[in-house]
PDB file of C-alpha atoms in Angstrom:
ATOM      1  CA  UNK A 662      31.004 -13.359  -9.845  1.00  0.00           C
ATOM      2  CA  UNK A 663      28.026 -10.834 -10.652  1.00  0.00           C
ATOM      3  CA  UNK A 664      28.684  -7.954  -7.960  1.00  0.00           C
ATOM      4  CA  UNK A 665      25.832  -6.956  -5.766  1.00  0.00           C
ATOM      5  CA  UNK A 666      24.868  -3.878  -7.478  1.00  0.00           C
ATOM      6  CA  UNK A 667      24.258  -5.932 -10.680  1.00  0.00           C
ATOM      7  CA  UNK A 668      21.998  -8.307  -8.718  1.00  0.00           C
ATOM      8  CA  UNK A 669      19.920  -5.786  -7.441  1.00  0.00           C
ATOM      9  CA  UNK A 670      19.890  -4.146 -11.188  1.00  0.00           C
ATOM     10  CA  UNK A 671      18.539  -7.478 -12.852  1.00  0.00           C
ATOM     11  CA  UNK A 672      16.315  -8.225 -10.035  1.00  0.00           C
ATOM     12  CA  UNK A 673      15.081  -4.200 -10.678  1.00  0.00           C
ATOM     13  CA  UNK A 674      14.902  -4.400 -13.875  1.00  0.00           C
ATOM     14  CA  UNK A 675      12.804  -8.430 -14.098  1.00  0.00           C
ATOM     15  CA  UNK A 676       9.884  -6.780 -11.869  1.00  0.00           C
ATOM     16  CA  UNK A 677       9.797  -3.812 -14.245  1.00  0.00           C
ATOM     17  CA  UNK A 678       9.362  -5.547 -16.806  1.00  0.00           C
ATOM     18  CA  UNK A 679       6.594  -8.185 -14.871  1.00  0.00           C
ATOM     19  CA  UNK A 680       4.608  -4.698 -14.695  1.00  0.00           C
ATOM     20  CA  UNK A 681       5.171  -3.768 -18.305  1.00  0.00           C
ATOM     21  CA  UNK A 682       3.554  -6.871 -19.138  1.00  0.00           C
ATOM     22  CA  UNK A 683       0.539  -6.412 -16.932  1.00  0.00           C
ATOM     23  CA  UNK A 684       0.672  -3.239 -18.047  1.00  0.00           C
ATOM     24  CA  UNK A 685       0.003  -3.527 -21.742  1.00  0.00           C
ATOM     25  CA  UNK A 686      -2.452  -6.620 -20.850  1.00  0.00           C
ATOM     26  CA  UNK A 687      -4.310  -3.899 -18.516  1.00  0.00           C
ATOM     27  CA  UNK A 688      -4.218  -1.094 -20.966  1.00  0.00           C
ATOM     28  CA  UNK A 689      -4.813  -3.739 -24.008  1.00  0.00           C
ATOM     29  CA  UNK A 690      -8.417  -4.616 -21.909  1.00  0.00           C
ATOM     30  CA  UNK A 691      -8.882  -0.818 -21.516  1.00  0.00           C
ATOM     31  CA  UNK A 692      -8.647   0.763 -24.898  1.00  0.00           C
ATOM     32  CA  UNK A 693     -11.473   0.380 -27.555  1.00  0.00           C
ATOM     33  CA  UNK A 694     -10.390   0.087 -30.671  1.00  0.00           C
ATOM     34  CA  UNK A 695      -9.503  -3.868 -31.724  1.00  0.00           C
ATOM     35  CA  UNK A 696      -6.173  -2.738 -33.509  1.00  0.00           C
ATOM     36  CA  UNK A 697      -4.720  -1.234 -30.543  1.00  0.00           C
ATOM     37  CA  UNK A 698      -5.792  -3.911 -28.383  1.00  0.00           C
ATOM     38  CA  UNK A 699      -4.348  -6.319 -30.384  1.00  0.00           C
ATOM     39  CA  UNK A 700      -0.534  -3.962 -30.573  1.00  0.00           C
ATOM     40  CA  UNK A 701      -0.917  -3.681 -26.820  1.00  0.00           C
ATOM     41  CA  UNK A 702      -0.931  -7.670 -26.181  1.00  0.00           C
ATOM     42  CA  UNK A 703       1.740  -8.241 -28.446  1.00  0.00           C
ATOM     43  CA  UNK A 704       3.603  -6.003 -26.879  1.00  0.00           C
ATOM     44  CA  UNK A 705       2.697  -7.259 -23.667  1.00  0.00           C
ATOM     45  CA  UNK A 706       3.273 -10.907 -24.708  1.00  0.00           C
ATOM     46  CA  UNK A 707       6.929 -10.055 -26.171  1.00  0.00           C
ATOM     47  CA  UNK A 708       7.869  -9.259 -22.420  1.00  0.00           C
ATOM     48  CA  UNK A 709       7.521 -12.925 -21.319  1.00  0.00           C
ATOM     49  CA  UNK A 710      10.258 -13.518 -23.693  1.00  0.00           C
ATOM     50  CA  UNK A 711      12.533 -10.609 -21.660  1.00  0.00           C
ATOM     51  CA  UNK A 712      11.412 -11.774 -18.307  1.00  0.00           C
ATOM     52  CA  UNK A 713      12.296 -15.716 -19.022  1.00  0.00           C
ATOM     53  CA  UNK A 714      15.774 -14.880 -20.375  1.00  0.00           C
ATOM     54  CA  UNK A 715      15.876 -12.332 -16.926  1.00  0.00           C
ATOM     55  CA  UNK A 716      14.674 -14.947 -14.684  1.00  0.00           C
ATOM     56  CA  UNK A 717      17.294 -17.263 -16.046  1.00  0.00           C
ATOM     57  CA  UNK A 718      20.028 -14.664 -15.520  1.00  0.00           C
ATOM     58  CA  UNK A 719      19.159 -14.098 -12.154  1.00  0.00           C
ATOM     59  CA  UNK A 720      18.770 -17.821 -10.632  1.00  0.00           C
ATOM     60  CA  UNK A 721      22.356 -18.435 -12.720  1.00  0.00           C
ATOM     61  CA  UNK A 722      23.738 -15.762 -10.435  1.00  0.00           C
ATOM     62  CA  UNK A 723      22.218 -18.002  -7.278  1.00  0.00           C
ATOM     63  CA  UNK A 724      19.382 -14.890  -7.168  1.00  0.00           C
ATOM     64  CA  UNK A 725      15.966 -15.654  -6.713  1.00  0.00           C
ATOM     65  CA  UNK A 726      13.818 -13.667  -9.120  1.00  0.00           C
ATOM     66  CA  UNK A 727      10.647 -11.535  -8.294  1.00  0.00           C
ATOM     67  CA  UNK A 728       7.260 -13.572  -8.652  1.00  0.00           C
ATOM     68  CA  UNK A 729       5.093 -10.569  -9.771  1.00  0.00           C
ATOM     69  CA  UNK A 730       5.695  -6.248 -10.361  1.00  0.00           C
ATOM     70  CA  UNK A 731       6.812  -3.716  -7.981  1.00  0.00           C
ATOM     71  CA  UNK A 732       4.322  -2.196  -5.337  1.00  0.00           C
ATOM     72  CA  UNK A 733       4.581   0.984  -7.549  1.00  0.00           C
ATOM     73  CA  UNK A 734       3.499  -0.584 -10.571  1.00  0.00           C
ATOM     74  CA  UNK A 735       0.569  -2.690  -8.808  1.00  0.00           C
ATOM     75  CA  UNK A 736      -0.468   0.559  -7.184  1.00  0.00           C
ATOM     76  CA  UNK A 737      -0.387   2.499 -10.623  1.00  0.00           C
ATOM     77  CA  UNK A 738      -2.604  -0.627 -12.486  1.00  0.00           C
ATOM     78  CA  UNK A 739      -5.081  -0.019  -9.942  1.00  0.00           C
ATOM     79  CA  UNK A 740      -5.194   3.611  -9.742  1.00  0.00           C
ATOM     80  CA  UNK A 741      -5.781   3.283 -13.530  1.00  0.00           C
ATOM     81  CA  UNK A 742      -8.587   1.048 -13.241  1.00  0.00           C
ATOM     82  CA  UNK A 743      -9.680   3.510 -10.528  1.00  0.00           C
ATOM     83  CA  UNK A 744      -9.749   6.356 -12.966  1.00  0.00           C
ATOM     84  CA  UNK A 745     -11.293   4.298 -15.469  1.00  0.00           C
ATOM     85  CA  UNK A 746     -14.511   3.668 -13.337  1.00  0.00           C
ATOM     86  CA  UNK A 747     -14.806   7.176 -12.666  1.00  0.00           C
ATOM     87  CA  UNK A 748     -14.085   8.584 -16.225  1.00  0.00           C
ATOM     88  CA  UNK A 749     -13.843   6.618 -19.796  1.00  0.00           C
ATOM     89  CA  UNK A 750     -10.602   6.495 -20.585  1.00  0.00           C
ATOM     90  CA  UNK A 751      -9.996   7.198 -23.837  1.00  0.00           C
ATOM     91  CA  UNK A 752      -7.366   5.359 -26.306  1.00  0.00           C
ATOM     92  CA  UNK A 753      -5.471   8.672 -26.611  1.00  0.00           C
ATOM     93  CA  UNK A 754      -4.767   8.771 -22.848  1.00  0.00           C
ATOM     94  CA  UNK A 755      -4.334   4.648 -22.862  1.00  0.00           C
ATOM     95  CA  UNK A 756      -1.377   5.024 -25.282  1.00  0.00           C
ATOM     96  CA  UNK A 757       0.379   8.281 -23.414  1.00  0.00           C
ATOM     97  CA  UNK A 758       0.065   6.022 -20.063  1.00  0.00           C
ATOM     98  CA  UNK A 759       2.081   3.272 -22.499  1.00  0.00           C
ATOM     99  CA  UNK A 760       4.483   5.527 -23.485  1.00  0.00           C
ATOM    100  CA  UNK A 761       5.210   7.180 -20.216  1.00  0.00           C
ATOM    101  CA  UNK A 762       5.829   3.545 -18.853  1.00  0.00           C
ATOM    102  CA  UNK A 763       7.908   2.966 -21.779  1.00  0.00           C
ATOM    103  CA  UNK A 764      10.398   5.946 -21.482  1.00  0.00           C
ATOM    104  CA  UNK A 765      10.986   4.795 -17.798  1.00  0.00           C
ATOM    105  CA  UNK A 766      11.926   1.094 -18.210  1.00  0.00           C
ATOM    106  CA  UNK A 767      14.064   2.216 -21.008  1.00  0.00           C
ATOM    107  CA  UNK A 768      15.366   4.655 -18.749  1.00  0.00           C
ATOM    108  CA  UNK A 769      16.058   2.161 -15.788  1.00  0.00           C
ATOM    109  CA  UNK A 770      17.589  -0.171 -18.249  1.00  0.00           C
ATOM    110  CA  UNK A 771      20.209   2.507 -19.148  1.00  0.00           C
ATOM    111  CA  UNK A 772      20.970   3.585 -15.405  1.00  0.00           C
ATOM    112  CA  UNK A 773      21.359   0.116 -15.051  1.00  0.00           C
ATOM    113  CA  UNK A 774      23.765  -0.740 -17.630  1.00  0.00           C
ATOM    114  CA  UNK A 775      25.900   3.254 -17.069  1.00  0.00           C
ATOM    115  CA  UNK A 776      25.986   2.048 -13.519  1.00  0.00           C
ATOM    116  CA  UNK A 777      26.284  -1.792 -13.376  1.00  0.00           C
ATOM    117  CA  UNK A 778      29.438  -4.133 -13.667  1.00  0.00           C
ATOM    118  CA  UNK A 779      28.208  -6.476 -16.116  1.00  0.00           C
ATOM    119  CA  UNK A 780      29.685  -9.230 -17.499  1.00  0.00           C
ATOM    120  CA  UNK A 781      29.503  -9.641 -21.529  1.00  0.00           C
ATOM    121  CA  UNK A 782      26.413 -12.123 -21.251  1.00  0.00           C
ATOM    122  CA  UNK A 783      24.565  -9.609 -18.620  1.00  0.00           C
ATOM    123  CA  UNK A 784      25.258  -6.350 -20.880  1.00  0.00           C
ATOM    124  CA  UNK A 785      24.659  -8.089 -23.963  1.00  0.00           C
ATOM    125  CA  UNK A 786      21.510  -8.924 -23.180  1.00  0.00           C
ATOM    126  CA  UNK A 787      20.372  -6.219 -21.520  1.00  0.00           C
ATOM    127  CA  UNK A 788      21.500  -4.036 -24.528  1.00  0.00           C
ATOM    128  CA  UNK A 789      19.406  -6.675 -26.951  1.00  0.00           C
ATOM    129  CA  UNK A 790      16.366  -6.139 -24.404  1.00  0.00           C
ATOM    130  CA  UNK A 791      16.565  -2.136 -24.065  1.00  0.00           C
ATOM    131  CA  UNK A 792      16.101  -2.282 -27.931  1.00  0.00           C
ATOM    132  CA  UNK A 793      13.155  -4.081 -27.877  1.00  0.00           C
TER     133      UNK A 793
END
């Protein structure tokens, strides 16, 4: 029996990574240069792979997964598009936004695992994921 804590962690961690994927689709239509673009959707598209393997997690546990991101995340997508109609956004500043989202869901993911009773299928998976 998955203890509530882990729940909560899983369900955390599937809508983070829902807004890392429209994140690097966003950020993929932002930037300019066609090599980039093309980094940013695969890195984007290799989250659908985390989410379904989530998703599947979750519903085992008799949890009902999130259908789209966190509130913060849809409110940081739109203040980026936001800024972007104001100011060009360069690719530099594209990639640092990445990053910065980056650090943090690899940063949840460990606060998750240091502070969730997993069981071996939960942590090794989430271990698997975190690396990425």
């Amino acid at each position: 029996m998955i203890m509530a804590t882990t729940d909560n962690s899983l369900l955390e961690l599937c809508e983070l990574l829902l807004d890392s994927r429209l994140g690097y689709a966003d950020a993929a239509y932002r930037c300019d240069d066609e090599r980039l673009k093309d980094m940013l959707r695969r890195i984007g598209g290799s989250r659908a792979g985390m989410i379904a393997d989530m998703t599947e997690r979750i519903e085992d546990a008799g949890g009902r997964p999130p259908g789209k991101g966190s509130f913060k995340g849809t409110l940081h997508r739109a203040w980026m598009a936001w800024r972007d109609l104001l100011s060009s956004t360069d690719d530099v500043n594209m990639l640092a936004e990445c990053r910065r989202g980056e650090s943090y869901l690899v940063g949840r993911y460990d606060d998750a695992v240091a502070r969730g009773s997993f069981d071996s299928e939960d942590r090794e998976m989430l271990t698997k994921q975190r690396l990425t």
